[in-house]
Short mmCIF file of C-alpha atoms in Angstrom, two decimals:
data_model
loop_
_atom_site.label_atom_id
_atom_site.label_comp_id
_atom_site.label_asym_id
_atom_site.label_seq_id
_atom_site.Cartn_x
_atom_site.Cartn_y
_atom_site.Cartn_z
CA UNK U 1 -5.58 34.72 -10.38
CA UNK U 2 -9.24 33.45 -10.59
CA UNK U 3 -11.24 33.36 -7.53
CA UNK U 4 -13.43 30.31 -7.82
CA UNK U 5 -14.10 28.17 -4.72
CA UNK U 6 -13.15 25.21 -3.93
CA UNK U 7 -16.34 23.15 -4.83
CA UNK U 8 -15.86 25.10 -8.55
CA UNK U 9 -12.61 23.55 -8.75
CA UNK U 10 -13.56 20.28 -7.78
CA UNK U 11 -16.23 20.43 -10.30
CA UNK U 12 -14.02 22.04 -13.21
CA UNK U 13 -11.50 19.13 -12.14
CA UNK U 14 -14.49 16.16 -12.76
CA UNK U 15 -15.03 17.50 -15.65
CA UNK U 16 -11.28 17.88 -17.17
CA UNK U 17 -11.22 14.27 -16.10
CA UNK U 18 -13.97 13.58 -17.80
CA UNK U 19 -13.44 14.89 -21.29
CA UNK U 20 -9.80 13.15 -21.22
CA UNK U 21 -11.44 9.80 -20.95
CA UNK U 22 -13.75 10.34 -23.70
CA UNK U 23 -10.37 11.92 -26.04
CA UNK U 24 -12.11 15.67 -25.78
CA UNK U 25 -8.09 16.26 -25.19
CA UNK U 26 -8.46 20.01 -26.15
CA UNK U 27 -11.40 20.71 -23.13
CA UNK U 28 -9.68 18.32 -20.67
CA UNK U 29 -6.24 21.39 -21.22
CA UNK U 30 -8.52 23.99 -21.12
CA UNK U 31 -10.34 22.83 -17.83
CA UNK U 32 -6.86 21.85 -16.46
CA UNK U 33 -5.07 25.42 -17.10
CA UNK U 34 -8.50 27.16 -15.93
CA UNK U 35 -8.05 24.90 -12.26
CA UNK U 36 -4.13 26.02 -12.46
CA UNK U 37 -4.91 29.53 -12.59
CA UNK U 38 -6.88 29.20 -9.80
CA UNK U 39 -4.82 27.32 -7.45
CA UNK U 40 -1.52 26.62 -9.19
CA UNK U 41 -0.12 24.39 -6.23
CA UNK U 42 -2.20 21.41 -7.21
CA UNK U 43 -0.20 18.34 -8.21
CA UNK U 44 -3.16 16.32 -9.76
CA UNK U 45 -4.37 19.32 -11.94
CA UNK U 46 -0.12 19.68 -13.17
CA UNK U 47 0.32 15.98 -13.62
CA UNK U 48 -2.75 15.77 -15.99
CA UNK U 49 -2.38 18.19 -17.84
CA UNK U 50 1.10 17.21 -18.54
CA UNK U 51 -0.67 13.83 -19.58
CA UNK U 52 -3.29 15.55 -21.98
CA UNK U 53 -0.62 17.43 -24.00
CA UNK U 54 1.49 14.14 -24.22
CA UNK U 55 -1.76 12.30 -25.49
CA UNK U 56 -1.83 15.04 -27.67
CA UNK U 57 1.89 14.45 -29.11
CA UNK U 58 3.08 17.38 -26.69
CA UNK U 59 5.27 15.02 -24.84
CA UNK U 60 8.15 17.83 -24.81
CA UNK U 61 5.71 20.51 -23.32
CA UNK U 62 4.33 17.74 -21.09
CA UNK U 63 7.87 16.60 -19.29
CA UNK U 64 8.62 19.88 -17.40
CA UNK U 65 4.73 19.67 -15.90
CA UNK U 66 5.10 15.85 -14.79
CA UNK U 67 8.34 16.27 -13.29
CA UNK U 68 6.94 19.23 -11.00
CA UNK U 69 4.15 16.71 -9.95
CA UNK U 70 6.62 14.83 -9.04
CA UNK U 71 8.11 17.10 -6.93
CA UNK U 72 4.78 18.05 -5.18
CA UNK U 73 3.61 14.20 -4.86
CA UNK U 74 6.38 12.00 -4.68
CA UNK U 75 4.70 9.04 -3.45
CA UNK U 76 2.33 9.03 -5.92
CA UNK U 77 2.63 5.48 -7.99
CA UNK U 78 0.04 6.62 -10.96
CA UNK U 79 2.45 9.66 -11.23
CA UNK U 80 5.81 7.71 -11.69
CA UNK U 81 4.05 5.53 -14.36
CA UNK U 82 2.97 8.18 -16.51
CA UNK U 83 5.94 9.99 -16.25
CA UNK U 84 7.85 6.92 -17.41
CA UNK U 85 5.38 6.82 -20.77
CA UNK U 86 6.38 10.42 -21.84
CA UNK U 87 10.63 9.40 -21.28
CA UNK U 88 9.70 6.54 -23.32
CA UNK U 89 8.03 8.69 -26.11
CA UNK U 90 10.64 11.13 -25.80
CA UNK U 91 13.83 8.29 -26.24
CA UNK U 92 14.60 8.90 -22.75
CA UNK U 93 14.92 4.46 -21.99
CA UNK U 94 17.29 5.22 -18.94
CA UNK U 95 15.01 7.49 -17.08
CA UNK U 96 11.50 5.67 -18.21
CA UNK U 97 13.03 2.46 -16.62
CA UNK U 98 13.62 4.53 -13.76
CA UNK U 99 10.77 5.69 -12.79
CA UNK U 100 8.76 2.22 -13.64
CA UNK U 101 10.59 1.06 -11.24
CA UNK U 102 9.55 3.81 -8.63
CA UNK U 103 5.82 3.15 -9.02
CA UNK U 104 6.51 -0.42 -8.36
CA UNK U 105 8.25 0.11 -5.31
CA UNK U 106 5.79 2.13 -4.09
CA UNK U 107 2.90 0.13 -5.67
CA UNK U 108 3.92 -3.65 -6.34
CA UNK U 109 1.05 -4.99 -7.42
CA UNK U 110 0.70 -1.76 -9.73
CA UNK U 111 -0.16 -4.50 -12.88
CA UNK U 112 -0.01 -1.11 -15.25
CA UNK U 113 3.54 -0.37 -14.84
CA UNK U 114 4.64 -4.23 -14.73
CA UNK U 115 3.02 -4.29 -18.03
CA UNK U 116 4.54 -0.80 -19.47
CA UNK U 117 8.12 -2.02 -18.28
CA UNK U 118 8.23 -5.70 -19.58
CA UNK U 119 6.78 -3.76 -22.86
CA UNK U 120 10.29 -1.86 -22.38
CA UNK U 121 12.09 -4.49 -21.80
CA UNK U 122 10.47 -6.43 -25.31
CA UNK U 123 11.13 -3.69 -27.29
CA UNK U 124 15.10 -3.45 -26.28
CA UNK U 125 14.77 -7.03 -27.47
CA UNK U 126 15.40 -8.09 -23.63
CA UNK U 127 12.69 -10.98 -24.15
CA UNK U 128 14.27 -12.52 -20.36
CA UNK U 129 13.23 -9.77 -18.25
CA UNK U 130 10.08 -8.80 -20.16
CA UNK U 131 8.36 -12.28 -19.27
CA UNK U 132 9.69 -11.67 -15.92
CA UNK U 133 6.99 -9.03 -15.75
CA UNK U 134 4.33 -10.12 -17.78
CA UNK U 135 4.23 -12.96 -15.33
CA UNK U 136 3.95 -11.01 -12.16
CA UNK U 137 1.39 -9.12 -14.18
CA UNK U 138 -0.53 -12.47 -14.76
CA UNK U 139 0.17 -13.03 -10.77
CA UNK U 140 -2.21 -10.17 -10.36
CA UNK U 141 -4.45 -10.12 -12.70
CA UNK U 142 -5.05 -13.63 -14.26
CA UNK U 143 -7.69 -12.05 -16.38
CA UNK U 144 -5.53 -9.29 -18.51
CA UNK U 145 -6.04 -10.03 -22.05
CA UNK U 146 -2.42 -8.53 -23.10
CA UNK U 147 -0.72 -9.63 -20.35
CA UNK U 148 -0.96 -13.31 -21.86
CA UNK U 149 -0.64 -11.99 -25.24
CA UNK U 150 2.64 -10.25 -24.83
CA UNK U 151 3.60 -12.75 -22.91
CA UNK U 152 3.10 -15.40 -25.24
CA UNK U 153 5.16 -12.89 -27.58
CA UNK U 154 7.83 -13.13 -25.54
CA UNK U 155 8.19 -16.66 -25.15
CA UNK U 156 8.25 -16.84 -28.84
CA UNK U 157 10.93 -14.66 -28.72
CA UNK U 158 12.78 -16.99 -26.67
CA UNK U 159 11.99 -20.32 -28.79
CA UNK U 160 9.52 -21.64 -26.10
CA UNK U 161 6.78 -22.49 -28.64
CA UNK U 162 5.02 -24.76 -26.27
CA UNK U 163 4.47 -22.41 -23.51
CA UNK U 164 3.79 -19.57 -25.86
CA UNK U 165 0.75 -21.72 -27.60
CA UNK U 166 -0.61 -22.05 -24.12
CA UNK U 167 -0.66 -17.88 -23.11
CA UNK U 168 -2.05 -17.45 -26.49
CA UNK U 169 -4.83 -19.77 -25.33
CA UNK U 170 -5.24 -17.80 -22.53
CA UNK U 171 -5.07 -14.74 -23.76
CA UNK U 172 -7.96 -16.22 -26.30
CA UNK U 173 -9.82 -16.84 -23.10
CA UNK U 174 -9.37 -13.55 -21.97
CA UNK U 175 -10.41 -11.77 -24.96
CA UNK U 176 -14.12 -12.61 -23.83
CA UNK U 177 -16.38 -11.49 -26.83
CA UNK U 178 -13.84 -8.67 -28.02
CA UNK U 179 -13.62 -9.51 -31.78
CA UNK U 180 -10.98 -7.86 -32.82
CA UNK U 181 -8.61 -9.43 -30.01
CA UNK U 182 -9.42 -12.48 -30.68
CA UNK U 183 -8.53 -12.23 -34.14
CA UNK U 184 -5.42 -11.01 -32.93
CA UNK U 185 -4.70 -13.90 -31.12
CA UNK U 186 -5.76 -15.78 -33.88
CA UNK U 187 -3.38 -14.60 -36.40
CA UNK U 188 -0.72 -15.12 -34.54
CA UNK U 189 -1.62 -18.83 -33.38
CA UNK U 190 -1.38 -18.97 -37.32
CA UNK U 191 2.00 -17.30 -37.60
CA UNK U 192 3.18 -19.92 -35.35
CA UNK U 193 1.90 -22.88 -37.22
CA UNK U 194 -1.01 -23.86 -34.28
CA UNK U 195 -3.19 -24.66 -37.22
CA UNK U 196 -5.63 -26.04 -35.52
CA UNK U 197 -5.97 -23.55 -32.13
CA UNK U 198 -5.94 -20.72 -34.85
CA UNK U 199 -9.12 -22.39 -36.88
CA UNK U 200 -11.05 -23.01 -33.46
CA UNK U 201 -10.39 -19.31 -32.30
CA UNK U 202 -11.11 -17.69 -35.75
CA UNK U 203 -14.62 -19.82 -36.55
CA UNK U 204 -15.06 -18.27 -32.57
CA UNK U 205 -14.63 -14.92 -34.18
CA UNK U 206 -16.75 -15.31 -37.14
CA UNK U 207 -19.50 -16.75 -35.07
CA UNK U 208 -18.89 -13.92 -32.25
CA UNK U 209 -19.62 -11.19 -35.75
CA UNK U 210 -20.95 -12.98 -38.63
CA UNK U 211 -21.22 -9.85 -40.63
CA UNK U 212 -17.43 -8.58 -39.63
CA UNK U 213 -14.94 -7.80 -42.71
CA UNK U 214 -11.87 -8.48 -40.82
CA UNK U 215 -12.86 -11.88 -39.29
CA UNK U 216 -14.24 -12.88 -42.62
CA UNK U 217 -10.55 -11.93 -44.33
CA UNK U 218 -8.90 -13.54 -41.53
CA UNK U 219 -10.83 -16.84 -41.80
CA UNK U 220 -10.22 -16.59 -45.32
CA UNK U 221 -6.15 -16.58 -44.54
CA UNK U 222 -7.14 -19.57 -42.31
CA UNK U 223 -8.32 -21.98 -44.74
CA UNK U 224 -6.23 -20.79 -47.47
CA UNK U 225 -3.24 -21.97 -45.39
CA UNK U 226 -4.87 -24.75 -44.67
CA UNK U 227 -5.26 -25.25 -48.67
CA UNK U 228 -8.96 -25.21 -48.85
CA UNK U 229 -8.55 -22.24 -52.03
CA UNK U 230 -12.29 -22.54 -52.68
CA UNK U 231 -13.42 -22.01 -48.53
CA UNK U 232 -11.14 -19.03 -48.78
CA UNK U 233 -12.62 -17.49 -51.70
CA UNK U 234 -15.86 -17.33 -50.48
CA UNK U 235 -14.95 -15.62 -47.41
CA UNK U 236 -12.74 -13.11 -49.28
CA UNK U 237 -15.65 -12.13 -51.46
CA UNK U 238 -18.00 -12.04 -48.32
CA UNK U 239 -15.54 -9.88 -46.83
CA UNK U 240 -15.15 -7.72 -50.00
CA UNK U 241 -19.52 -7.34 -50.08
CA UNK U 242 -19.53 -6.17 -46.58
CA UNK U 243 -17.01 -3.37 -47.27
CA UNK U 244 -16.26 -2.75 -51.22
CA UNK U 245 -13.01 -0.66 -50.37
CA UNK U 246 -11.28 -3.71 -48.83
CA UNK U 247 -8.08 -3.52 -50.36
CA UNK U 248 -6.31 -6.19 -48.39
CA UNK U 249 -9.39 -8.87 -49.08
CA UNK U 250 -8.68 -8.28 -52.81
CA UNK U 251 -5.57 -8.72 -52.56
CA UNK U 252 -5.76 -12.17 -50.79
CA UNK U 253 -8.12 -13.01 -53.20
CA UNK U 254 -6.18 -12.76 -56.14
CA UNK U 255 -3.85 -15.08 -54.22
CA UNK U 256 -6.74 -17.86 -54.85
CA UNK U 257 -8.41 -17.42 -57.90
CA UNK U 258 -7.99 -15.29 -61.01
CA UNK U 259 -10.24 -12.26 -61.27
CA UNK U 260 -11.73 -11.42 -64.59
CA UNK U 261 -13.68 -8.65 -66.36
CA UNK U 262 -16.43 -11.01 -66.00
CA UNK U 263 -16.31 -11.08 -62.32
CA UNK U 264 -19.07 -9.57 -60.14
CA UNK U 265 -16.22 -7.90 -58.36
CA UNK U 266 -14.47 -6.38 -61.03
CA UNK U 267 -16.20 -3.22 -60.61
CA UNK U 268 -15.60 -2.52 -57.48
CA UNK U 269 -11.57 -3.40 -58.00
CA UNK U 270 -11.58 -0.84 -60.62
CA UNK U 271 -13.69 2.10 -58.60
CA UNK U 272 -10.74 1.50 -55.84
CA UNK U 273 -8.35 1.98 -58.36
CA UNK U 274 -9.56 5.17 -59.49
CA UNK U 275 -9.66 6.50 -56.00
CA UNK U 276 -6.13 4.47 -54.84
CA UNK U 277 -4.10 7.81 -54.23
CA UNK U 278 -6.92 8.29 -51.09
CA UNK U 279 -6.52 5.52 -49.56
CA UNK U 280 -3.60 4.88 -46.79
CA UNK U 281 -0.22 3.58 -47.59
CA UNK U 282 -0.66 -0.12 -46.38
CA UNK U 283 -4.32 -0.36 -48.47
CA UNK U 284 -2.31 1.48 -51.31
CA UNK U 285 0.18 -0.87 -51.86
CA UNK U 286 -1.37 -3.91 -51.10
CA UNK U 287 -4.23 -2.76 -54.25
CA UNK U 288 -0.96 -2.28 -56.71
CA UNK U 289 0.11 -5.37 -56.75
CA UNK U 290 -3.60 -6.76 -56.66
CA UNK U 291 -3.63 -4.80 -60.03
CA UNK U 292 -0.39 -5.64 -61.24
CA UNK U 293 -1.48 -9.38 -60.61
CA UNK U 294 -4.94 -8.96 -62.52
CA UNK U 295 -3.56 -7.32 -65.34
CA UNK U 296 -0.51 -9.36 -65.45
CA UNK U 297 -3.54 -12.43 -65.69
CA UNK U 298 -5.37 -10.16 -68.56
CA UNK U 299 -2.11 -10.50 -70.41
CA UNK U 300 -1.68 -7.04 -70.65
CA UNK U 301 1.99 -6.89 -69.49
CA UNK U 302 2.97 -3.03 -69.95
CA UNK U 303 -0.36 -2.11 -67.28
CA UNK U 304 0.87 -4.76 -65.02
CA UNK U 305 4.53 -3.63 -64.95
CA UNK U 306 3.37 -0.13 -64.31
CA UNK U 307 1.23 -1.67 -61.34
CA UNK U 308 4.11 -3.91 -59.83
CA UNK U 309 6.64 -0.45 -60.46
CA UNK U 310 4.63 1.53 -58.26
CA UNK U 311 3.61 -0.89 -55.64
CA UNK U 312 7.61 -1.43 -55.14
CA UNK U 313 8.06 2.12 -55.10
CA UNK U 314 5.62 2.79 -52.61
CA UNK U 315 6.77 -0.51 -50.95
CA UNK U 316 10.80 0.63 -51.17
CA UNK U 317 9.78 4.04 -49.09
CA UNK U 318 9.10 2.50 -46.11
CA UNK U 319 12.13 0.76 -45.82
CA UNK U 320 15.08 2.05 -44.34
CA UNK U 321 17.83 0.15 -45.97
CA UNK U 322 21.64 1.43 -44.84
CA UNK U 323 23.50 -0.89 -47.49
CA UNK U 324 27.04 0.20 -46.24
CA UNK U 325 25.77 -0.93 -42.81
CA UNK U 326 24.91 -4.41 -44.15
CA UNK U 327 27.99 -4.54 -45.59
CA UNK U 328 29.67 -4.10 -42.79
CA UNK U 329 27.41 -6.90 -40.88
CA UNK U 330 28.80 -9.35 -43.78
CA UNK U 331 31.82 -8.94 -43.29
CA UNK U 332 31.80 -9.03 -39.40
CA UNK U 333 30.51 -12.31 -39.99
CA UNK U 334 33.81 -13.54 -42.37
CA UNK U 335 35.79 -12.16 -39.88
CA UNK U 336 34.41 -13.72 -36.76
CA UNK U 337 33.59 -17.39 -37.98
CA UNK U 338 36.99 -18.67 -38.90
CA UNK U 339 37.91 -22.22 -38.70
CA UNK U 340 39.62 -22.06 -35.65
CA UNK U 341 36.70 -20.33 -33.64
CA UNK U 342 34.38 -23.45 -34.95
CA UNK U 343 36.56 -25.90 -34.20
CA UNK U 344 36.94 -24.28 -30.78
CA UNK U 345 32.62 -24.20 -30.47
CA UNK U 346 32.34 -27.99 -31.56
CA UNK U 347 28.99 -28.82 -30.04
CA UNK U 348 28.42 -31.73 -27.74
CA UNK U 349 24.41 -32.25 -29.10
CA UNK U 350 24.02 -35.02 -31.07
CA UNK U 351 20.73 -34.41 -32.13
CA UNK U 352 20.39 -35.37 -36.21
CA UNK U 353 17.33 -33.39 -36.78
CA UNK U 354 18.21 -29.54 -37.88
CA UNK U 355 18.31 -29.53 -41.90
CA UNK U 356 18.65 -25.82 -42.92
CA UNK U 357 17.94 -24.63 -46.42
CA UNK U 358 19.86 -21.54 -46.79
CA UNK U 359 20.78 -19.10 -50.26
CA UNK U 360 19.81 -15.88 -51.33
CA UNK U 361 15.56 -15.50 -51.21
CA UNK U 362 13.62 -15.92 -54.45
CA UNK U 363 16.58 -18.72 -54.94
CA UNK U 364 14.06 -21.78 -54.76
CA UNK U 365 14.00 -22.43 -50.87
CA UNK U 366 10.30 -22.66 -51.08
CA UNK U 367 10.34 -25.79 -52.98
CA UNK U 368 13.69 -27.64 -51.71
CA UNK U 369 11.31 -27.44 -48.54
CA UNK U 370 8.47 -28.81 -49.79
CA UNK U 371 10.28 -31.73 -51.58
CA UNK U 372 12.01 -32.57 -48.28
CA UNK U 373 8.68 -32.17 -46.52
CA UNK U 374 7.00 -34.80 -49.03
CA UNK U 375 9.16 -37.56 -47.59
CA UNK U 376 7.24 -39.03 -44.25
CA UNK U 377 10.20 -38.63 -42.14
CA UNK U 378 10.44 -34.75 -42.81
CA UNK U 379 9.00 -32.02 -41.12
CA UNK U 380 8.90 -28.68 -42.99
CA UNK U 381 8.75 -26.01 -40.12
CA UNK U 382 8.96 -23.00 -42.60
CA UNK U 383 11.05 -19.91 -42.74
CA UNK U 384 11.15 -19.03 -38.66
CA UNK U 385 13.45 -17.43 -36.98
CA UNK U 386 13.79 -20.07 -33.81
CA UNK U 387 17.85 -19.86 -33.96
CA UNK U 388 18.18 -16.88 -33.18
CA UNK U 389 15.76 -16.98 -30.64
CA UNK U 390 17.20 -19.49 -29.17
CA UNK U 391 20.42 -17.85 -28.47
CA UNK U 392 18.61 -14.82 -26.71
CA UNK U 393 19.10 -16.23 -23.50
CA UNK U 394 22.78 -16.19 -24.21
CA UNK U 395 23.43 -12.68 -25.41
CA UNK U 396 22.65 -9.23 -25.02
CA UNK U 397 19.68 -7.71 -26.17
CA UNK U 398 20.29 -6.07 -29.36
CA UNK U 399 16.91 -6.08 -31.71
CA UNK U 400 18.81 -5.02 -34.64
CA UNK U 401 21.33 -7.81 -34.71
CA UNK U 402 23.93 -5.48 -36.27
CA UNK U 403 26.56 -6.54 -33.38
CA UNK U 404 25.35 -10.57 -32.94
CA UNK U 405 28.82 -11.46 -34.68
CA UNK U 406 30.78 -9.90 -32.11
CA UNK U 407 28.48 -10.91 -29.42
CA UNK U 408 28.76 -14.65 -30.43
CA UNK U 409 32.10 -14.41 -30.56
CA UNK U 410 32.03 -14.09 -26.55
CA UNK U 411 30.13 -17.79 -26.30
CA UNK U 412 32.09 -20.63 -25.51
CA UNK U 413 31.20 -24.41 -26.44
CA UNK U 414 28.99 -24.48 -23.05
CA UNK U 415 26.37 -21.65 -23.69
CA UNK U 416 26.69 -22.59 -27.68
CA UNK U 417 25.51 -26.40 -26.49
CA UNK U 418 22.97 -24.91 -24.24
CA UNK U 419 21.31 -23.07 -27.57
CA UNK U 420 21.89 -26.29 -29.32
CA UNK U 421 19.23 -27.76 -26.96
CA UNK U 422 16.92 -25.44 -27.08
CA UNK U 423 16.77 -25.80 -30.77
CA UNK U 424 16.20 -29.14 -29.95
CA UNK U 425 13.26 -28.37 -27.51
CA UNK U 426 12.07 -26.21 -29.92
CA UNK U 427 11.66 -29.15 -32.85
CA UNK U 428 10.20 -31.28 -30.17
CA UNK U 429 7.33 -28.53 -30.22
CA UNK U 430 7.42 -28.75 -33.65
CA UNK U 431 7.25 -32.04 -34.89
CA UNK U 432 8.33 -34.68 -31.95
CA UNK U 433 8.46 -37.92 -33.96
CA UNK U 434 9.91 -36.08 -37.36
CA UNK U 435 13.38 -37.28 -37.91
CA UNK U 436 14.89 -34.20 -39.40
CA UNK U 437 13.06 -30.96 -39.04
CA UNK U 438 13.77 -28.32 -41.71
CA UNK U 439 14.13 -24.17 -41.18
CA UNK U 440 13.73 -22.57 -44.53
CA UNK U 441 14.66 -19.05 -43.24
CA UNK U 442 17.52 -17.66 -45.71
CA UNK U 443 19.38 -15.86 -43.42
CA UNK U 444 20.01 -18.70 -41.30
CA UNK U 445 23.29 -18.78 -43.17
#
């Protein structure tokens, strides 16, 4: 055992804490282990060190170490909460709820481990309880940037577009002059069909980092949904100059105009090619189909084929596809939704506004929509998934949807109607005066 005194320790603990804040992961252990050897009773020196080696991916080697902390601090709140991370990483939901819990009971205004739970809670699909406790965190801490933002999640989870538009805003607010969480914020205000929130907080952005890549690509998404083609090209190709390797710019380019040999950035599209197997799998795919849509535009089929081939193969290995599962999900759907259980479910809304375009995708959806949408009366709300979100507040949570037939089958006419008017809320968000409101999203059948 080593002999160093007690101001030594102290010292050698500063500095472990130290070089974990600044990621030096491998000096904070080796500080930690030299402090253990020393006095091997202290709890702080065991608990972080289990941290570093779970920050390190060592979450297996750090459980046994937390858990002893545990033993040796029991009141400690900061303890329980970090111990509840490495059940999480480990699959361990049961125990990581657990001990959550613990750090709020002995901490309740511990905003860290509201946070970390209602994140628990989202990712079980349990969108209810989640915005339970991103709103205490809020309580706290009005000023937490992804309190709002996962709040504002949530309550899209839950078909409360309204309220959701407004935590974005805040969480906009919050972002202060942190670029890239502002863009955040802005993408999703444009996911959710905020047009114009998302223009106000991405030209915030661009003015916040004139000379950023991202916020120039992201502005470009902006006005290209907002069908200004020619605005957007000129910010793709701004965000191209500022960083030549942009694979996901060129890609959204091609989207907008057709790029030639002739082009000042045909060059540079072709240099990325040549070094494509580098790059990582997200830029990799999205630059195959920019070259399978290039060449395809060159005319020079068999090079485009290859292009779109490998882009889908690349594309088809990160899905994990169980096709006798899905199978099995169709068919649970046959065998629930009979006539009789419909006729049993007859709804008492009224409202005349739901229009949903349903059929296989690629099967012309896209344009049914936007003839419907060309009459006055129409709004075209897009392929969203609003009812099922709707029903969340209905069922149990079950993000992977594979047992929603048997779970629906447990709703009477009552909590069916109560869905129904959500739906209805939801359109009011939408479009108030439209008088039918489509949902383009295919699986809506």
């Amino acid at each position: 055992m080593s002999s160093e005194s007690a101001p030594e320790l102290e010292a050698r603990m500063q500095r472990a804490v130290a070089a974990q804040q600044r990621g030096e992961f491998v000096d904070a252990e080796g500080e930690y282990r030299a402090v253990l050897a020393s006095d091997p009773g202290r709890a702080d020196a065991t608990h972080f060190l289990g941290l570093v080696l779970h920050q390190q991916g060592r979450s297996a080697e750090a459980l046994p170490l937390m858990q002893h902390a545990l033993v040796q601090a029991p009141m400690n709140h900061l303890f329980h909460n970090n111990l509840a991370g490495v059940y999480e990483q480990l699959g361990y939901g049961f125990e990581a709820e657990r001990e959550y819990r613990e750090a709020l009971a002995l901490k309740p205004d511990y905003v860290q481990a509201h946070m970390n739970l209602g994140m628990l809670f989202a990712a079980r699909g349990d969108h209810p309880r989640a915005l339970a406790k991103f709103d205490r965190a809020v309580s706290f801490d009005p000023g937490h940037y992804t309190a709002w933002y996962a709040r504002a999640e949530s309550l899209q989870q839950l078909a409360r577009t309204a309220e959701a538009l407004r935590s974005y805003g805040r969480a906009a607010e919050t972002a202060g002059g942190n670029v890239d969480l502002l863009l955040r914020v802005a993408s999703a205000l444009r996911e959710a069909g905020a047009l114009e929130q998302a223009h106000r907080c991405h030209a915030r952005a661009v003015a916040l980092a004139p000379d950023n890549p991202p916020a120039e690509n992201s502005m470009g998404n902006m006005l290209a949904m907002e069908g200004d083609l020619a605005g957007a090209e000129v910010r793709y190709r701004k965000a191209i100059a500022l960083k030549p390797d942009y694979a996901g710019a060129f890609h959204n380019l091609v989207d907008v105009v057709k790029l030639a040999p002739g082009d000042p950035l045909w060059p540079g599209l072709m240099a990325l090619a040549d070094k494509a197997a580098a790059l990582p799998p997200e830029d990799a795919i999205a630059l195959q189909f920019t070259l399978a849509r290039v060449w395809e535009g060159e005319r020079d089929y068999p090079r485009a084929f290859r292009h779109f081939l490998e882009g889908n193969r690349m594309k088809r290995a990160q899905i994990n596809y169980d096709e006798a599962r899905q199978k099995r999900f169709f068919e649970d759907w046959i065998r629930v939704f009979t006539p009789e259980f419909m006729a049993a479910r007859r709804l008492e809304s009224q409202d005349p506004r739901p229009v949903f375009i349903v059929g296989m995708p690629r099967s012309g959806t896209t344009l049914v929509e936007q003839i419907l949408a060309s009459h006055p009366g129409v709004h075209g709300a897009g392929e969203v998934h609003a009812l099922r979100n709707c029903l969340r507040e209905e069922l149990p949570p079950d993000n992977a949807d594979y047992a929603l037939p048997d779970q629906l089958a447990t709703l009477d006419a009552a909590a069916l109607t109560r869905a129904a008017a959500r739906y209805s809320a939801w359109m009011d968000s939408q479009a108030g005066g439209a008088k039918k409101v489509t949902n383009k999203l295919p699986g809506n059948m």
